[in-house]
Short mmCIF file of C-alpha atoms in Angstrom, two decimals:
data_model
loop_
_atom_site.label_atom_id
_atom_site.label_comp_id
_atom_site.label_asym_id
_atom_site.label_seq_id
_atom_site.Cartn_x
_atom_site.Cartn_y
_atom_site.Cartn_z
CA MET N 1 -43.53 86.41 -12.08
CA GLY N 2 -41.55 84.18 -14.45
CA ARG N 3 -38.11 82.66 -14.12
CA LEU N 4 -36.26 85.95 -14.65
CA GLY N 5 -38.26 87.64 -11.92
CA LEU N 6 -37.68 84.74 -9.53
CA TYR N 7 -33.91 84.87 -10.04
CA CYS N 8 -33.93 88.60 -9.51
CA SER N 9 -36.02 88.26 -6.36
CA ALA N 10 -33.43 85.84 -5.02
CA LEU N 11 -30.66 88.29 -5.86
CA LEU N 12 -32.36 91.15 -4.06
CA LEU N 13 -33.19 89.10 -0.97
CA ALA N 14 -29.66 87.75 -0.82
CA LEU N 15 -28.12 91.18 -1.24
CA ALA N 16 -30.17 92.47 1.66
CA GLN N 17 -29.18 89.52 3.82
CA PHE N 18 -25.56 89.86 2.77
CA ALA N 19 -25.58 93.50 3.66
CA ASP N 20 -26.77 92.62 7.17
CA ALA N 21 -24.15 89.87 7.50
CA GLY N 22 -21.36 91.77 5.80
CA LEU N 23 -20.71 89.01 3.24
CA VAL N 24 -21.39 90.62 -0.11
CA GLY N 25 -20.66 93.83 -1.91
CA VAL N 26 -20.67 95.35 -5.36
CA ASN N 27 -17.97 96.81 -7.57
CA TYR N 28 -18.57 100.47 -8.34
CA GLY N 29 -16.64 100.95 -11.57
CA ARG N 30 -16.72 104.29 -13.37
CA VAL N 31 -15.29 103.73 -16.86
CA ALA N 32 -18.15 105.68 -18.37
CA ASP N 33 -19.17 109.24 -19.25
CA ASN N 34 -22.82 109.00 -18.29
CA LEU N 35 -22.97 107.80 -14.69
CA PRO N 36 -24.93 109.57 -11.95
CA PRO N 37 -22.94 111.65 -9.43
CA PRO N 38 -21.53 109.75 -6.44
CA THR N 39 -24.05 111.30 -4.04
CA GLU N 40 -26.88 109.73 -6.05
CA VAL N 41 -25.00 106.43 -6.25
CA VAL N 42 -24.70 106.35 -2.47
CA GLN N 43 -28.45 106.83 -2.16
CA LEU N 44 -28.97 103.98 -4.64
CA LEU N 45 -26.74 101.70 -2.58
CA LYS N 46 -28.50 102.62 0.65
CA SER N 47 -31.96 102.16 -0.84
CA TYR N 48 -31.13 98.52 -1.61
CA GLY N 49 -29.33 97.76 1.64
CA ILE N 50 -25.90 97.33 0.03
CA ASP N 51 -23.30 98.23 2.65
CA ARG N 52 -20.06 97.15 1.01
CA VAL N 53 -18.46 98.54 -2.18
CA LYS N 54 -15.18 98.23 -4.01
CA ILE N 55 -13.79 101.02 -6.17
CA PHE N 56 -10.86 100.99 -8.54
CA ASP N 57 -9.08 104.12 -7.28
CA THR N 58 -9.33 106.60 -4.42
CA ASP N 59 -11.47 109.24 -6.08
CA SER N 60 -12.06 112.05 -3.58
CA THR N 61 -15.61 112.79 -4.74
CA VAL N 62 -16.61 109.16 -4.25
CA LEU N 63 -14.90 108.81 -0.88
CA LYS N 64 -16.48 112.04 0.38
CA ALA N 65 -19.92 110.90 -0.77
CA LEU N 66 -19.47 107.67 1.19
CA SER N 67 -18.50 109.48 4.38
CA GLY N 68 -20.85 108.92 7.29
CA THR N 69 -22.88 106.27 5.47
CA GLY N 70 -21.49 103.21 7.26
CA ILE N 71 -20.77 101.62 3.88
CA SER N 72 -17.51 99.66 3.98
CA VAL N 73 -15.13 100.49 1.15
CA THR N 74 -12.27 98.70 -0.55
CA VAL N 75 -10.10 101.17 -2.45
CA THR N 76 -7.39 100.54 -5.04
CA LEU N 77 -3.86 101.75 -5.60
CA PRO N 78 -3.72 101.72 -9.42
CA ASN N 79 -1.22 99.56 -11.29
CA GLN N 80 0.43 102.71 -12.64
CA GLN N 81 1.61 103.58 -9.14
CA LEU N 82 2.94 100.15 -8.17
CA SER N 83 6.57 100.84 -9.07
CA SER N 84 6.58 104.08 -7.07
CA ALA N 85 4.95 102.44 -4.05
CA ALA N 86 7.42 99.55 -4.24
CA SER N 87 10.57 101.64 -4.56
CA SER N 88 9.76 104.48 -2.18
CA SER N 89 8.45 104.18 1.35
CA SER N 90 7.97 107.96 1.40
CA PHE N 91 5.71 107.70 -1.67
CA ALA N 92 3.71 104.97 0.07
CA THR N 93 3.38 107.06 3.22
CA THR N 94 2.26 110.14 1.29
CA TRP N 95 -0.22 108.05 -0.70
CA VAL N 96 -1.75 106.61 2.44
CA GLN N 97 -1.88 110.03 4.10
CA GLN N 98 -3.61 111.65 1.14
CA ASN N 99 -5.87 108.81 0.00
CA ILE N 100 -6.66 106.86 3.18
CA ALA N 101 -6.02 108.84 6.36
CA ALA N 102 -7.65 111.94 4.88
CA TYR N 103 -11.00 110.10 4.70
CA HIS N 104 -10.93 107.28 7.27
CA PRO N 105 -12.74 106.65 9.59
CA GLY N 106 -15.48 109.02 8.38
CA THR N 107 -15.42 106.95 5.24
CA ARG N 108 -15.16 103.36 6.44
CA ILE N 109 -12.21 102.11 4.39
CA GLU N 110 -11.68 98.45 5.25
CA ALA N 111 -9.15 97.31 2.66
CA ILE N 112 -6.65 98.48 0.06
CA ALA N 113 -6.27 96.54 -3.16
CA VAL N 114 -2.69 97.13 -4.22
CA GLY N 115 -3.03 96.96 -7.99
CA ASN N 116 -5.56 94.88 -9.90
CA GLU N 117 -4.76 91.66 -11.79
CA VAL N 118 -1.12 92.69 -11.81
CA PHE N 119 0.13 89.43 -13.28
CA VAL N 120 -1.69 90.04 -16.56
CA ASP N 121 -0.70 93.70 -16.83
CA PRO N 122 1.35 94.11 -20.04
CA ASN N 123 3.84 96.37 -18.27
CA ASN N 124 5.50 93.48 -16.39
CA LEU N 125 4.73 94.76 -12.89
CA THR N 126 4.88 91.44 -11.03
CA GLY N 127 8.19 92.22 -9.34
CA PHE N 128 6.79 95.39 -7.79
CA LEU N 129 3.70 93.82 -6.25
CA VAL N 130 4.80 92.40 -2.90
CA PRO N 131 7.25 95.25 -2.12
CA ALA N 132 4.45 97.73 -2.81
CA MET N 133 2.09 95.82 -0.53
CA LYS N 134 4.69 95.85 2.23
CA ASN N 135 5.34 99.57 1.92
CA ILE N 136 1.63 100.40 1.95
CA HIS N 137 1.17 98.21 5.02
CA ASP N 138 4.13 99.85 6.77
CA ALA N 139 2.60 103.25 6.04
CA LEU N 140 -0.65 102.10 7.65
CA VAL N 141 1.31 100.94 10.69
CA ASN N 142 3.04 104.30 11.00
CA LEU N 143 -0.35 106.02 10.95
CA ASN N 144 -1.96 103.52 13.36
CA LEU N 145 -4.43 102.36 10.69
CA ASN N 146 -3.24 98.78 10.20
CA SER N 147 -5.66 97.26 12.70
CA SER N 148 -8.72 98.42 10.76
CA ILE N 149 -7.48 98.42 7.16
CA LYS N 150 -6.09 95.32 5.43
CA VAL N 151 -3.85 95.11 2.38
CA SER N 152 -4.16 92.59 -0.44
CA SER N 153 -4.23 92.44 -4.25
CA PRO N 154 -6.78 90.89 -6.65
CA ILE N 155 -5.44 88.17 -8.92
CA ALA N 156 -7.09 86.84 -12.06
CA LEU N 157 -8.06 83.18 -12.26
CA SER N 158 -5.58 82.92 -15.14
CA SER N 159 -2.87 83.00 -12.46
CA LEU N 160 -3.55 79.28 -12.14
CA GLY N 161 -1.64 76.91 -14.37
CA THR N 162 -4.03 74.08 -13.49
CA SER N 163 -7.62 74.47 -12.35
CA TYR N 164 -9.23 71.09 -13.10
CA PRO N 165 -9.98 69.04 -11.23
CA PRO N 166 -10.22 71.60 -8.41
CA SER N 167 -8.00 69.55 -6.09
CA SER N 168 -5.17 69.82 -8.65
CA GLY N 169 -5.24 73.60 -8.64
CA SER N 170 -1.80 75.18 -8.83
CA PHE N 171 -0.32 78.54 -9.70
CA LYS N 172 1.69 78.99 -12.86
CA PRO N 173 5.33 78.05 -12.17
CA GLU N 174 6.56 81.53 -13.05
CA LEU N 175 4.21 83.03 -10.43
CA ALA N 176 4.83 80.53 -7.64
CA GLY N 177 7.61 82.54 -5.99
CA THR N 178 5.65 85.78 -5.97
CA MET N 179 2.51 84.02 -4.77
CA ALA N 180 4.41 82.31 -1.95
CA SER N 181 5.73 85.69 -0.77
CA MET N 182 2.33 87.30 -1.13
CA LEU N 183 0.57 84.54 0.81
CA GLU N 184 3.13 84.75 3.59
CA PHE N 185 2.50 88.50 3.79
CA LEU N 186 -1.27 87.93 3.93
CA ARG N 187 -0.87 85.25 6.61
CA GLN N 188 1.40 87.43 8.72
CA TYR N 189 -1.01 90.35 8.78
CA GLY N 190 -4.35 88.54 8.78
CA SER N 191 -5.40 89.57 5.29
CA ARG N 192 -7.18 87.49 2.66
CA LEU N 193 -6.24 86.71 -0.90
CA MET N 194 -8.36 88.62 -3.39
CA VAL N 195 -9.34 86.74 -6.55
CA ASN N 196 -11.55 87.59 -9.52
CA VAL N 197 -13.73 84.63 -10.58
CA TYR N 198 -15.76 84.63 -13.80
CA PRO N 199 -17.43 81.35 -14.75
CA PHE N 200 -18.89 83.18 -17.76
CA PHE N 201 -15.53 83.34 -19.51
CA ALA N 202 -14.83 79.67 -18.91
CA TYR N 203 -18.28 78.73 -20.21
CA GLU N 204 -18.05 81.05 -23.21
CA SER N 205 -14.78 79.48 -24.29
CA ASN N 206 -15.77 75.89 -23.52
CA SER N 207 -19.53 75.70 -24.02
CA ASP N 208 -19.07 72.35 -25.77
CA LYS N 209 -17.62 70.89 -22.55
CA ILE N 210 -19.25 72.94 -19.76
CA SER N 211 -23.02 72.93 -19.39
CA LEU N 212 -24.83 76.22 -18.96
CA ASP N 213 -26.65 74.80 -15.94
CA TYR N 214 -23.32 74.04 -14.26
CA ALA N 215 -22.16 77.62 -14.88
CA LEU N 216 -25.44 79.02 -13.51
CA PHE N 217 -25.70 76.91 -10.32
CA ARG N 218 -28.54 74.84 -11.77
CA ASP N 219 -26.81 71.49 -12.32
CA ALA N 220 -28.50 68.87 -10.15
CA GLN N 221 -25.96 66.21 -11.16
CA GLY N 222 -22.72 68.15 -10.91
CA ILE N 223 -19.24 66.68 -11.12
CA VAL N 224 -17.09 64.69 -8.71
CA ASP N 225 -13.44 65.53 -8.18
CA PRO N 226 -11.70 62.20 -8.87
CA ASN N 227 -8.87 62.98 -6.44
CA ASN N 228 -10.88 63.59 -3.27
CA GLY N 229 -14.47 62.62 -4.12
CA LEU N 230 -15.87 66.09 -3.44
CA HIS N 231 -19.07 66.88 -5.33
CA TYR N 232 -19.41 70.17 -7.22
CA PHE N 233 -22.71 71.58 -8.42
CA SER N 234 -21.34 74.86 -9.78
CA LEU N 235 -18.37 76.04 -11.78
CA PHE N 236 -17.98 78.94 -9.33
CA ASP N 237 -17.29 76.62 -6.39
CA ALA N 238 -14.93 74.54 -8.49
CA GLN N 239 -12.94 77.61 -9.53
CA VAL N 240 -12.75 78.95 -5.98
CA ASP N 241 -11.58 75.59 -4.65
CA ALA N 242 -8.93 75.40 -7.37
CA VAL N 243 -7.50 78.61 -5.87
CA PHE N 244 -7.67 77.13 -2.36
CA ALA N 245 -5.84 74.04 -3.65
CA ALA N 246 -3.19 76.19 -5.31
CA MET N 247 -2.66 78.02 -2.01
CA SER N 248 -2.38 74.69 -0.22
CA ALA N 249 0.22 73.53 -2.73
CA LEU N 250 2.34 76.45 -1.52
CA ASN N 251 1.80 75.35 2.08
CA HIS N 252 -0.73 78.05 2.90
CA THR N 253 -3.97 76.61 4.20
CA ASP N 254 -4.41 79.38 6.75
CA VAL N 255 -5.15 82.31 4.43
CA GLY N 256 -8.72 83.25 3.65
CA LEU N 257 -10.12 84.29 0.31
CA VAL N 258 -12.41 87.04 -0.94
CA VAL N 259 -13.94 87.03 -4.41
CA THR N 260 -13.38 90.63 -5.42
CA GLU N 261 -15.16 90.30 -8.76
CA THR N 262 -17.74 87.93 -10.19
CA GLY N 263 -20.63 88.51 -12.55
CA TRP N 264 -22.33 87.72 -15.85
CA PRO N 265 -23.03 90.06 -18.78
CA SER N 266 -26.58 90.89 -19.81
CA MET N 267 -25.54 91.44 -23.41
CA GLY N 268 -22.71 90.31 -25.68
CA ASP N 269 -21.58 89.92 -29.24
CA GLN N 270 -22.95 87.04 -31.29
CA GLN N 271 -19.94 84.86 -30.52
CA GLU N 272 -20.16 85.53 -26.77
CA ILE N 273 -22.12 82.42 -25.96
CA GLY N 274 -24.30 82.67 -22.88
CA ALA N 275 -24.44 86.46 -22.56
CA GLY N 276 -27.98 87.69 -21.92
CA LYS N 277 -30.31 89.16 -19.33
CA GLU N 278 -31.90 85.91 -18.20
CA ASN N 279 -28.55 84.18 -17.67
CA ALA N 280 -27.14 87.26 -15.92
CA ALA N 281 -30.12 87.35 -13.57
CA ALA N 282 -29.77 83.62 -12.94
CA TYR N 283 -26.04 83.78 -12.23
CA ASN N 284 -26.08 86.80 -9.95
CA GLY N 285 -29.19 85.65 -8.15
CA ASN N 286 -27.85 82.16 -7.62
CA VAL N 287 -24.34 83.16 -6.58
CA ALA N 288 -25.91 85.39 -3.93
CA ARG N 289 -28.44 82.77 -2.83
CA ARG N 290 -25.78 80.05 -2.78
CA THR N 291 -23.55 82.09 -0.51
CA VAL N 292 -26.36 82.85 1.90
CA GLY N 293 -27.57 79.25 1.96
CA ALA N 294 -24.13 77.68 2.22
CA GLY N 295 -22.83 80.17 4.72
CA GLY N 296 -20.11 81.18 2.30
CA GLY N 297 -18.25 77.88 2.25
CA THR N 298 -17.18 75.57 -0.58
CA PRO N 299 -16.88 71.76 -0.84
CA LEU N 300 -13.16 71.95 -0.01
CA LYS N 301 -13.55 74.69 2.61
CA PRO N 302 -17.09 74.35 4.00
CA GLN N 303 -16.32 76.58 6.97
CA ALA N 304 -14.70 79.33 4.93
CA SER N 305 -16.20 82.79 5.21
CA LEU N 306 -16.33 83.77 1.55
CA THR N 307 -17.03 87.41 0.84
CA VAL N 308 -18.23 88.07 -2.71
CA TYR N 309 -18.30 91.32 -4.69
CA LEU N 310 -20.63 91.35 -7.68
CA PHE N 311 -19.39 93.04 -10.83
CA ALA N 312 -20.75 95.55 -11.38
CA LEU N 313 -23.08 98.27 -10.18
CA PHE N 314 -23.48 99.97 -13.58
CA ASN N 315 -23.03 99.24 -17.25
CA GLU N 316 -19.89 101.18 -18.23
CA ASN N 317 -20.02 102.53 -21.77
CA GLN N 318 -16.33 103.38 -22.14
CA LYS N 319 -14.85 99.99 -21.32
CA PRO N 320 -12.88 98.59 -24.26
CA GLY N 321 -13.28 95.12 -25.70
CA PRO N 322 -16.31 93.07 -26.75
CA THR N 323 -19.88 94.13 -26.03
CA SER N 324 -20.03 92.06 -22.85
CA GLU N 325 -17.43 94.27 -21.17
CA ARG N 326 -19.89 97.17 -21.22
CA ASN N 327 -22.83 95.14 -19.97
CA PHE N 328 -21.98 93.60 -16.59
CA GLY N 329 -24.01 96.14 -14.64
CA LEU N 330 -26.98 95.55 -12.37
CA PHE N 331 -28.17 99.06 -13.29
CA TYR N 332 -28.17 101.32 -16.30
CA PRO N 333 -26.56 104.75 -15.79
CA ASN N 334 -30.04 106.25 -15.34
CA LYS N 335 -30.36 103.98 -12.26
CA GLU N 336 -32.98 101.76 -13.87
CA LYS N 337 -32.50 98.05 -13.34
CA VAL N 338 -30.96 96.09 -16.20
CA TYR N 339 -33.09 93.09 -15.26
CA ASP N 340 -36.74 93.27 -14.29
CA LEU N 341 -35.87 93.14 -10.62
CA PRO N 342 -38.92 93.45 -8.35
CA PHE N 343 -37.26 95.92 -6.02
CA PRO N 344 -39.43 97.42 -3.30
#
């Protein structure tokens, strides 16, 4: 079968197991002009046992296609609507009525991502984030949906000012106040912090210091955190634990975490070190296998239930930026596998 096929077999097996256990999902992005219709996408998801997806809006065609499938969905209130949701409870209520209540429970919406990587948005939206989350939650309460639908917001790993060693993880000083308020909100309502984790970008920028094996879960030696003696065999675990440490530094050890995006590109520009099909198959296969085998925990939080969403379902040909941005998909738009995955 070869090493690529073995990695892909592990990915498929883990995805099927995750689907049964409810611990993994996939991001269904649609920044493309050549994707199959949502009804065909739903059949693709079902044929591979994937029962959890995250979308970046509340597109009615997608939500209708997911109705009655049992697939759990995380939807997104776009960054462009944060200021309105923060300043107007009536806007938040109308948004929830039109975009959530109109589809749930036929479409099993389990979470709302209020914005996406808001702290790095160039429009300076940070001040709107927590008020918007509160108003969306209050709207769910008013419609008796808060017990089944949670509210959170994905942050980028760049929200950390320090990430190494993992035990020294801390949020940037200018974000500490917002993060403290956000974590208190999540604790109060039993939600988890959403975080996007991409070891690829750290490796690409520091390939002279980070080994490819460490980034791909293949490092038998690993590293030891000098502060607590914990042993890390993957950059992914180290990055996740840096977030847990940053949360602890703000006196929040009781909030869970969900990795809302992680992945590896199958193609990149010449300077994008590490991009390629074999490495993408290795990363996605191993991150899935690691989560199944470890039960979702990390060295710092071995009992943590860590849900992971792979990025992404399809290659998206209209995403801006370097070549890698358009090549994170598990599938081509024609629904053929990007890697030689031995699917049944």
